[in-house]
C-alpha positions as semicolon CSV with decimal commas, in nm:
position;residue;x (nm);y (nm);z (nm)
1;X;5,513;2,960;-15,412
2;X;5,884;3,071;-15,284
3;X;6,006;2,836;-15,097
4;X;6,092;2,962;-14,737
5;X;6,453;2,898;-14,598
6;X;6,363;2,809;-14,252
7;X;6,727;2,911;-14,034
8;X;6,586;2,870;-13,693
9;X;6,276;2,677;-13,492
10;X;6,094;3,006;-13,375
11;X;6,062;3,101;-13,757
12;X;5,797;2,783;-13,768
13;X;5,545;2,956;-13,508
14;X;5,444;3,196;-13,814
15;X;5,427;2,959;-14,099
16;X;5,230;2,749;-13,839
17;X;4,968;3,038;-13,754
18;X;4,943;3,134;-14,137
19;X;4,862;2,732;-14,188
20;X;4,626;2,640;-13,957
21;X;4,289;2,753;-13,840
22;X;4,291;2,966;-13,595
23;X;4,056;2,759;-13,351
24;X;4,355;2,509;-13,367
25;X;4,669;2,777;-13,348
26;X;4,537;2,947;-13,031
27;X;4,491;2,620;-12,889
28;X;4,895;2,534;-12,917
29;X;4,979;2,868;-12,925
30;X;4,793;3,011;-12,604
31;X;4,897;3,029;-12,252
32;X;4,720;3,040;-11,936
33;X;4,550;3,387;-11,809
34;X;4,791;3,666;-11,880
35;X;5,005;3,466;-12,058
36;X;5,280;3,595;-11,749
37;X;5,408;3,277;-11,767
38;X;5,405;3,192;-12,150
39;X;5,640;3,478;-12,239
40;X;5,850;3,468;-11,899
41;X;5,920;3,050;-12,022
42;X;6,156;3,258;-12,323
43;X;6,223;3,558;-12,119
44;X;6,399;3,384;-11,854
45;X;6,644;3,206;-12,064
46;X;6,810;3,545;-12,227
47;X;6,869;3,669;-11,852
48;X;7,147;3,382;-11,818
49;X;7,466;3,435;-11,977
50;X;7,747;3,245;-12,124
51;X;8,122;3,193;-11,916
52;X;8,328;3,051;-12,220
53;X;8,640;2,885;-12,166
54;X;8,869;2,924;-12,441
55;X;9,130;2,739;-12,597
56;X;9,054;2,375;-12,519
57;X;9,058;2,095;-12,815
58;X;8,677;2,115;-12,962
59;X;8,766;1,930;-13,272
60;X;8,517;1,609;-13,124
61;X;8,181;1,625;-13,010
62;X;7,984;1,428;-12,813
63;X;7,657;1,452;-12,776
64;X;7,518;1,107;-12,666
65;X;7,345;1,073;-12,370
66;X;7,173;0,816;-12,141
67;X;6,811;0,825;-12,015
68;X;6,678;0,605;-11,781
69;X;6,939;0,364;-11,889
70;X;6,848;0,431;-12,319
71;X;7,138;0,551;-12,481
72;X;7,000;0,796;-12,707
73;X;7,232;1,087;-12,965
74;X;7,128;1,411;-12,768
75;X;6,957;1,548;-12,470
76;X;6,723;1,744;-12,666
77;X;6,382;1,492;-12,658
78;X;6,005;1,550;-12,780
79;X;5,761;1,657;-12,455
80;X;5,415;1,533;-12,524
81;X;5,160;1,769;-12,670
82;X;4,802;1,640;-12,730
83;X;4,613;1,616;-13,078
84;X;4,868;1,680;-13,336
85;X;4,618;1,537;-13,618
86;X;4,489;1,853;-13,572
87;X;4,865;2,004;-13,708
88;X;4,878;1,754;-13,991
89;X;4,750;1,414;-14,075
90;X;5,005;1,243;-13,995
91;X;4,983;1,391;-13,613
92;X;5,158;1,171;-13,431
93;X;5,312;0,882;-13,661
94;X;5,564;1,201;-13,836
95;X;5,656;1,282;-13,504
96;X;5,724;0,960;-13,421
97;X;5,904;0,857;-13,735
98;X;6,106;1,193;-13,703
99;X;6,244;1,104;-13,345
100;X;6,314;0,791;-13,435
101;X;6,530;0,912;-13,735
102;X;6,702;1,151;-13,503
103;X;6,810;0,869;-13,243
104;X;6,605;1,065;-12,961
105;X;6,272;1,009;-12,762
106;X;5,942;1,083;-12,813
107;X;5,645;1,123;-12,561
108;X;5,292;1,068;-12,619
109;X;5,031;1,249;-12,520
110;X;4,717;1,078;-12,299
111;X;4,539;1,269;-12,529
112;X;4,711;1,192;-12,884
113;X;4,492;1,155;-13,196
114;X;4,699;0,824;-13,273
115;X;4,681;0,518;-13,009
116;X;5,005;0,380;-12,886
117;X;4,967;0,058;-13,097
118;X;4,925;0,306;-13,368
119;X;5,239;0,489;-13,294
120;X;5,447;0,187;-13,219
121;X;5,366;0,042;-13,572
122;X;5,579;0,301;-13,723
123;X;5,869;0,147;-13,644
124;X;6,198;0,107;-13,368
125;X;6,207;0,395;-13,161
126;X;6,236;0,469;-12,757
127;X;5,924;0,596;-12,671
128;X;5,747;0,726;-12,319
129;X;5,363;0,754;-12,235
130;X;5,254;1,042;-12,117
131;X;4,954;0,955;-11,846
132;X;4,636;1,160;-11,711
133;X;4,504;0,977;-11,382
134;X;4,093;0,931;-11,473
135;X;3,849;0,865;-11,227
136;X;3,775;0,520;-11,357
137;X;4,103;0,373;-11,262
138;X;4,042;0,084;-11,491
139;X;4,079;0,310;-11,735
140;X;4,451;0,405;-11,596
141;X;4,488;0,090;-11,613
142;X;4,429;-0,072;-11,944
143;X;4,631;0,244;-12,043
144;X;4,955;0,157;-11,928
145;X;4,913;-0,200;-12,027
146;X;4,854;-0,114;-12,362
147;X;5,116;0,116;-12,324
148;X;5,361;-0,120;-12,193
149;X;5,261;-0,404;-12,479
150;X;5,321;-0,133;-12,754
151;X;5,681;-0,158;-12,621
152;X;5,636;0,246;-12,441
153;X;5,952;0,215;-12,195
154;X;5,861;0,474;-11,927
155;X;5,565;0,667;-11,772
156;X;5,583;1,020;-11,750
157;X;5,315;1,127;-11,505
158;X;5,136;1,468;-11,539
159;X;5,084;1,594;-11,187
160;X;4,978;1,957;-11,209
161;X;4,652;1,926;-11,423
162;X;4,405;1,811;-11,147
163;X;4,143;2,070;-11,307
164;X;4,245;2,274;-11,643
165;X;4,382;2,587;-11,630
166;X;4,172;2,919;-11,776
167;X;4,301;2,932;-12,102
168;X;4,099;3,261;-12,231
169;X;4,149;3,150;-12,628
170;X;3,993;2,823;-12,582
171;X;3,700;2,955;-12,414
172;X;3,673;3,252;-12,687
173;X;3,695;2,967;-12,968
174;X;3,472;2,711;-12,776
175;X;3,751;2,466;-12,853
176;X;3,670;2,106;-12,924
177;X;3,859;1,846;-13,107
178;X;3,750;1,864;-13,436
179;X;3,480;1,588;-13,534
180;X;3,689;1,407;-13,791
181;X;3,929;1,318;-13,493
182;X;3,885;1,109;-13,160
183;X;4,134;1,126;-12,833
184;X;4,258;0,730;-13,004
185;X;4,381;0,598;-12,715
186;X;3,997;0,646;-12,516
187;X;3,787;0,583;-12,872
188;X;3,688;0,200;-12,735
189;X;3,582;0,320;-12,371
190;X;3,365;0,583;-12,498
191;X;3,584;0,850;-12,410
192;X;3,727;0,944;-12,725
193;X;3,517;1,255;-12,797
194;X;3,479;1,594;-12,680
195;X;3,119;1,747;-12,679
196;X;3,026;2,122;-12,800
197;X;3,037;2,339;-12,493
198;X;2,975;2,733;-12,428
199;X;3,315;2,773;-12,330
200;X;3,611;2,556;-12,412
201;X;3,527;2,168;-12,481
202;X;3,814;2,074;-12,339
203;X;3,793;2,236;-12,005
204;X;3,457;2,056;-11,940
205;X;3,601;1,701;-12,089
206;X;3,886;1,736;-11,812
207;X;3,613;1,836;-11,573
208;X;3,427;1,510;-11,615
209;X;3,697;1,266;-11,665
210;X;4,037;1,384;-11,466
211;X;4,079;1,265;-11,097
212;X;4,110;1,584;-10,873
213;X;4,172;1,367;-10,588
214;X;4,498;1,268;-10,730
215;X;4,746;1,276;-10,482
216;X;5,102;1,100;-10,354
217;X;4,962;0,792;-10,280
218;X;4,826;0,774;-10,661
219;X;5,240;0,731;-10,759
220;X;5,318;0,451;-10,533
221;X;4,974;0,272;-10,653
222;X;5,079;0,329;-11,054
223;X;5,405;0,113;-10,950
224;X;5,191;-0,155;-10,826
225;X;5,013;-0,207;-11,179
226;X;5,366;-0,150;-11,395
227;X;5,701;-0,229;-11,357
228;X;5,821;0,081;-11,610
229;X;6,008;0,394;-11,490
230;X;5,765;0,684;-11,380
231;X;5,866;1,031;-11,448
232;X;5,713;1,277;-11,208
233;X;5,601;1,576;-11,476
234;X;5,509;1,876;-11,344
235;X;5,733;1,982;-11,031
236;X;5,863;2,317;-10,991
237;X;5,953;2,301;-10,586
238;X;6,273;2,169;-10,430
239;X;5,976;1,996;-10,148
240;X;5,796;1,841;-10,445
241;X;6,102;1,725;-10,573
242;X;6,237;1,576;-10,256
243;X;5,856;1,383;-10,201
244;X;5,920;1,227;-10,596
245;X;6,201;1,055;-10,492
246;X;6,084;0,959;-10,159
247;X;5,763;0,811;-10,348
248;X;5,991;0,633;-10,589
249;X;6,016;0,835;-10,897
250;X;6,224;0,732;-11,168
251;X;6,297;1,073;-11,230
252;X;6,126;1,455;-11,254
253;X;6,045;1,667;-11,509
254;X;6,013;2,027;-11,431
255;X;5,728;2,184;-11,621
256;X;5,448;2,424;-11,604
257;X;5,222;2,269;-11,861
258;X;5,365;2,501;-12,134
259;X;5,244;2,805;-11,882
260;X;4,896;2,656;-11,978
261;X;4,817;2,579;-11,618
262;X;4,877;2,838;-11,314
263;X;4,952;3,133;-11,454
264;X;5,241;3,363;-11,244
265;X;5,448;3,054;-11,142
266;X;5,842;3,093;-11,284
267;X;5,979;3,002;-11,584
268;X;6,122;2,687;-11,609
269;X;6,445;2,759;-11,612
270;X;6,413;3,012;-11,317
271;X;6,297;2,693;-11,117
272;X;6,505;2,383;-11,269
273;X;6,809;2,440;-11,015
274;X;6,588;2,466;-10,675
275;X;6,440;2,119;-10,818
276;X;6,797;1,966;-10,837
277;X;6,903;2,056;-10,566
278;X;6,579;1,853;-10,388
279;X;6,667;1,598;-10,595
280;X;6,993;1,592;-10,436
281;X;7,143;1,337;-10,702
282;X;6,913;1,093;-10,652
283;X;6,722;1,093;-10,978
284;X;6,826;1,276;-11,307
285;X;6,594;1,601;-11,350
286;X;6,462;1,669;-11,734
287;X;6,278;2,015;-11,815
288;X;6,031;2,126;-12,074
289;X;5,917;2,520;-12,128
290;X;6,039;2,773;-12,353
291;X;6,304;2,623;-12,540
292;X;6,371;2,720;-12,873
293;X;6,784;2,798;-12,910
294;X;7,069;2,535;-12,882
295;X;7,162;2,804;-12,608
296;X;6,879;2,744;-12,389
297;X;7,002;2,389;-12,402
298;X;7,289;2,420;-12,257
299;X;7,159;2,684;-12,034
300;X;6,964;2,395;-11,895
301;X;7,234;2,151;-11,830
302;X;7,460;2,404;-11,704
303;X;7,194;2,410;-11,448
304;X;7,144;2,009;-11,384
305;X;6,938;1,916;-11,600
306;X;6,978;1,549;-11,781
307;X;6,828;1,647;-12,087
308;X;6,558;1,876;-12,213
309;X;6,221;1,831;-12,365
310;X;6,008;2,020;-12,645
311;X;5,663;2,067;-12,726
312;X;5,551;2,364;-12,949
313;X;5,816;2,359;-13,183
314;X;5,702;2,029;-13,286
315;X;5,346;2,122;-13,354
316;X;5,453;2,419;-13,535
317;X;5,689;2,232;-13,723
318;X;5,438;1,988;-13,820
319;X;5,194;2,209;-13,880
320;X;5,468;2,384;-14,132
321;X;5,633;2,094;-14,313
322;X;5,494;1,751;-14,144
323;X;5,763;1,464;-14,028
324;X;6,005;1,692;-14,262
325;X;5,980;2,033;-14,051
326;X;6,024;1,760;-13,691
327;X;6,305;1,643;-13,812
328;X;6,442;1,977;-13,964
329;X;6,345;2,139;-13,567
330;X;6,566;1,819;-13,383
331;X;6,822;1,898;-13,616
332;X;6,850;2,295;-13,620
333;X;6,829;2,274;-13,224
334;X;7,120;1,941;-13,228
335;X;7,312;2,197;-13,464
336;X;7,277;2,452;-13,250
337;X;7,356;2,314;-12,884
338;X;7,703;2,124;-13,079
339;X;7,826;2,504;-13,139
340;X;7,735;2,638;-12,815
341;X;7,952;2,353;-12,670
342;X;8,207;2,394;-12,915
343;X;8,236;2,793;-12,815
344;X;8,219;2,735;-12,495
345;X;8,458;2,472;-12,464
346;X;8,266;2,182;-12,344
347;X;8,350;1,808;-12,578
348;X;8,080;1,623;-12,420
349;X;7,787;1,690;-12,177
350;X;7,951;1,597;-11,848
351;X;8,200;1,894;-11,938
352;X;7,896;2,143;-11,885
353;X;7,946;2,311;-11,548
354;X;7,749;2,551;-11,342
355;X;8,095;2,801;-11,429
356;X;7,981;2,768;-11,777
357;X;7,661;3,039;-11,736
358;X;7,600;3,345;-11,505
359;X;7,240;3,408;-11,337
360;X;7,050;3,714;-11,204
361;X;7,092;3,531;-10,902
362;X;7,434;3,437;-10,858
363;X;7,621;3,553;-10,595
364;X;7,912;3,831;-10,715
365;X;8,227;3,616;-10,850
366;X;8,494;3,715;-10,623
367;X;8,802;3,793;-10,840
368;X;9,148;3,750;-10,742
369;X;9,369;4,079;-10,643
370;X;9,666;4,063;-10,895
């Protein structure tokens, strides 16, 4: 077989859909409805352009960054995406060993086909929980202690999936998690599998099991049963944004579920500077959708965000080349975002200003008469 010089992260989506059933591709792959959303989460980010400033001493780079008080080598961090056995065997524990390697943090999934003791036996890494509220809040519960005893060092709550969105490929494929796999972290309480169904498997699981009566008061009660950081994931509003931080967030993520929820909302990136600006400084904003460029990066921090998160390029990395094509992905996009600073004249992130990038919706820059 010729072996196939991988230059960029997008290139992996192919190898991925050539590699894997397609039950399983569609399932990462697919977007809610129309898929408006899906493609607008890329689209968005080549509408913003670049305001280099030239001449300035690039020959050092800094890339470190804190989060929530972990010193970690870039803000480019792994989002949580749910049964990555499904990718490759090693599902979870390569993506886990890969961020690790890379200095960065992962995220897992509620629904990950490894359990968090699992994960944290592969070794030192900084590593959040990703949470779905059930309706048994015992469940919830045990979750987060478990989480919290594997070492997991913050919560990142998923707010916008009270029911799942209509994701047409599922229901064509009547997805279900394949039988050699169980949702690990649920296998002991009986909720570990997902039955047959005429539509998509999943759909009905969420239907049985997620609380739609989540609400605000659901935020403050998960700080009564832990003491770790929440992350609100899932705002795109400057009023949801301001209502995290009144509820004690430790910090938002601005997502739309990978455009896998409600279809026709904006891209990420479209919404990330209405959120900081309701955030108002109070807690650092992080955002997941769409990224796939060291541009789109910076892009994002030019806009306020902390850091950034990723999801499908590490399933479709996995999928390609296992923990190898993770770590290859965190380093092509840490290659990437260190020569977009470079050319545009930034030596570390705090240098990245709103002057750096233009937007559709930026005001006309008043020029000087000479």
């Amino acid at each position: 077989m010729v072996e196939i010089t991988v230059t960029n992260v997008e290139e992996y989506q192919a190898i991925a859909k050539e590699k894997l059933p397609k039950t399983v591709y569609d399932y990462y792959a697919s977007g809610a409805e129309d898929q408006w959303t899906l493609a607008e989460n890329r689209n968005a980010f080549s509408r913003i352009l670049f305001r280099p400033r030239v001449l300035i001493d690039v020959s050092k780079i800094d890339l470190t960054t804190t989060v929530l008080g972990f010193k970690i080598s870039m803000p480019i961090m792994i989002a949580p995406t749910a049964m990555q056995k499904m990718a490759h065997p090693d599902g979870e524990y390569a993506t886990a060993r890969a961020a690790s390697a890379a200095g960065t943090i992962m995220t897992l999934s509620s629904w990950a086909t490894s359990s968090v003791e699992e994960v944290a036996s592969t070794g030192p890494g900084i590593r959040f929980f990703q949470l779905y509220v059930y309706k048994d809040r015992n469940v919830v519960a045990q979750l987060v202690r478990r989480a919290e005893r594997a070492g997991f060092k913050a919560i990142a709550l998923t707010v916008d999936t009270p029911r799942l969105g209509r994701r047409e490929a599922d229901i064509k494929n009547r997805f279900t998690l394949p039988s050699h796999l169980t949702l690990k972290n649920f296998e002991g309480l009986d909720l570990g599998s997902m039955s047959k169904a005429e539509d998509s498997g999943l759909a009905n699981y969420v239907a049985g099991q997620i609380d739609r009566s989540l609400s605000w008061k659901d935020v403050k009660w998960l700080q009564t049963i832990t003491s770790l950081p929440i992350l609100v994931k899932g705002v795109i509003t400057a009023e949801d944004a301001r209502i995290s931080v009144e509820m004690g967030a430790a910090g938002i993520i601005v997502s739309n579920h990978g455009a896998r929820q409600l279809d026709y909302v904006p891209a990420t990136i479209s919404a990330l500077e209405e959120v900081v600006k309701g955030a108002a400084g109070r807690v650092p904003v992080f955002i997941d959708g769409g990224i796939r460029r060291g541009t789109d990066v910076f892009k994002a921090l030019a806009l306020g965000a902390s850091g950034i998160f990723i999801g499908r390029p590490v399933v479709f990395a996995l999928a390609s080349e296992g923990e190898a094509g993770v770590r290859k992905v965190l380093q092509m996009l840490r290659d990437e975002f260190e020569l977009t600073m470079a050319l545009s004249g930034c030596r570390n992130l705090s240098e990245i200003t709103r002057s750096h990038i233009k937007t559709d919706w930026d005001p006309p820059i008043a020029t000087a008469r000479l």
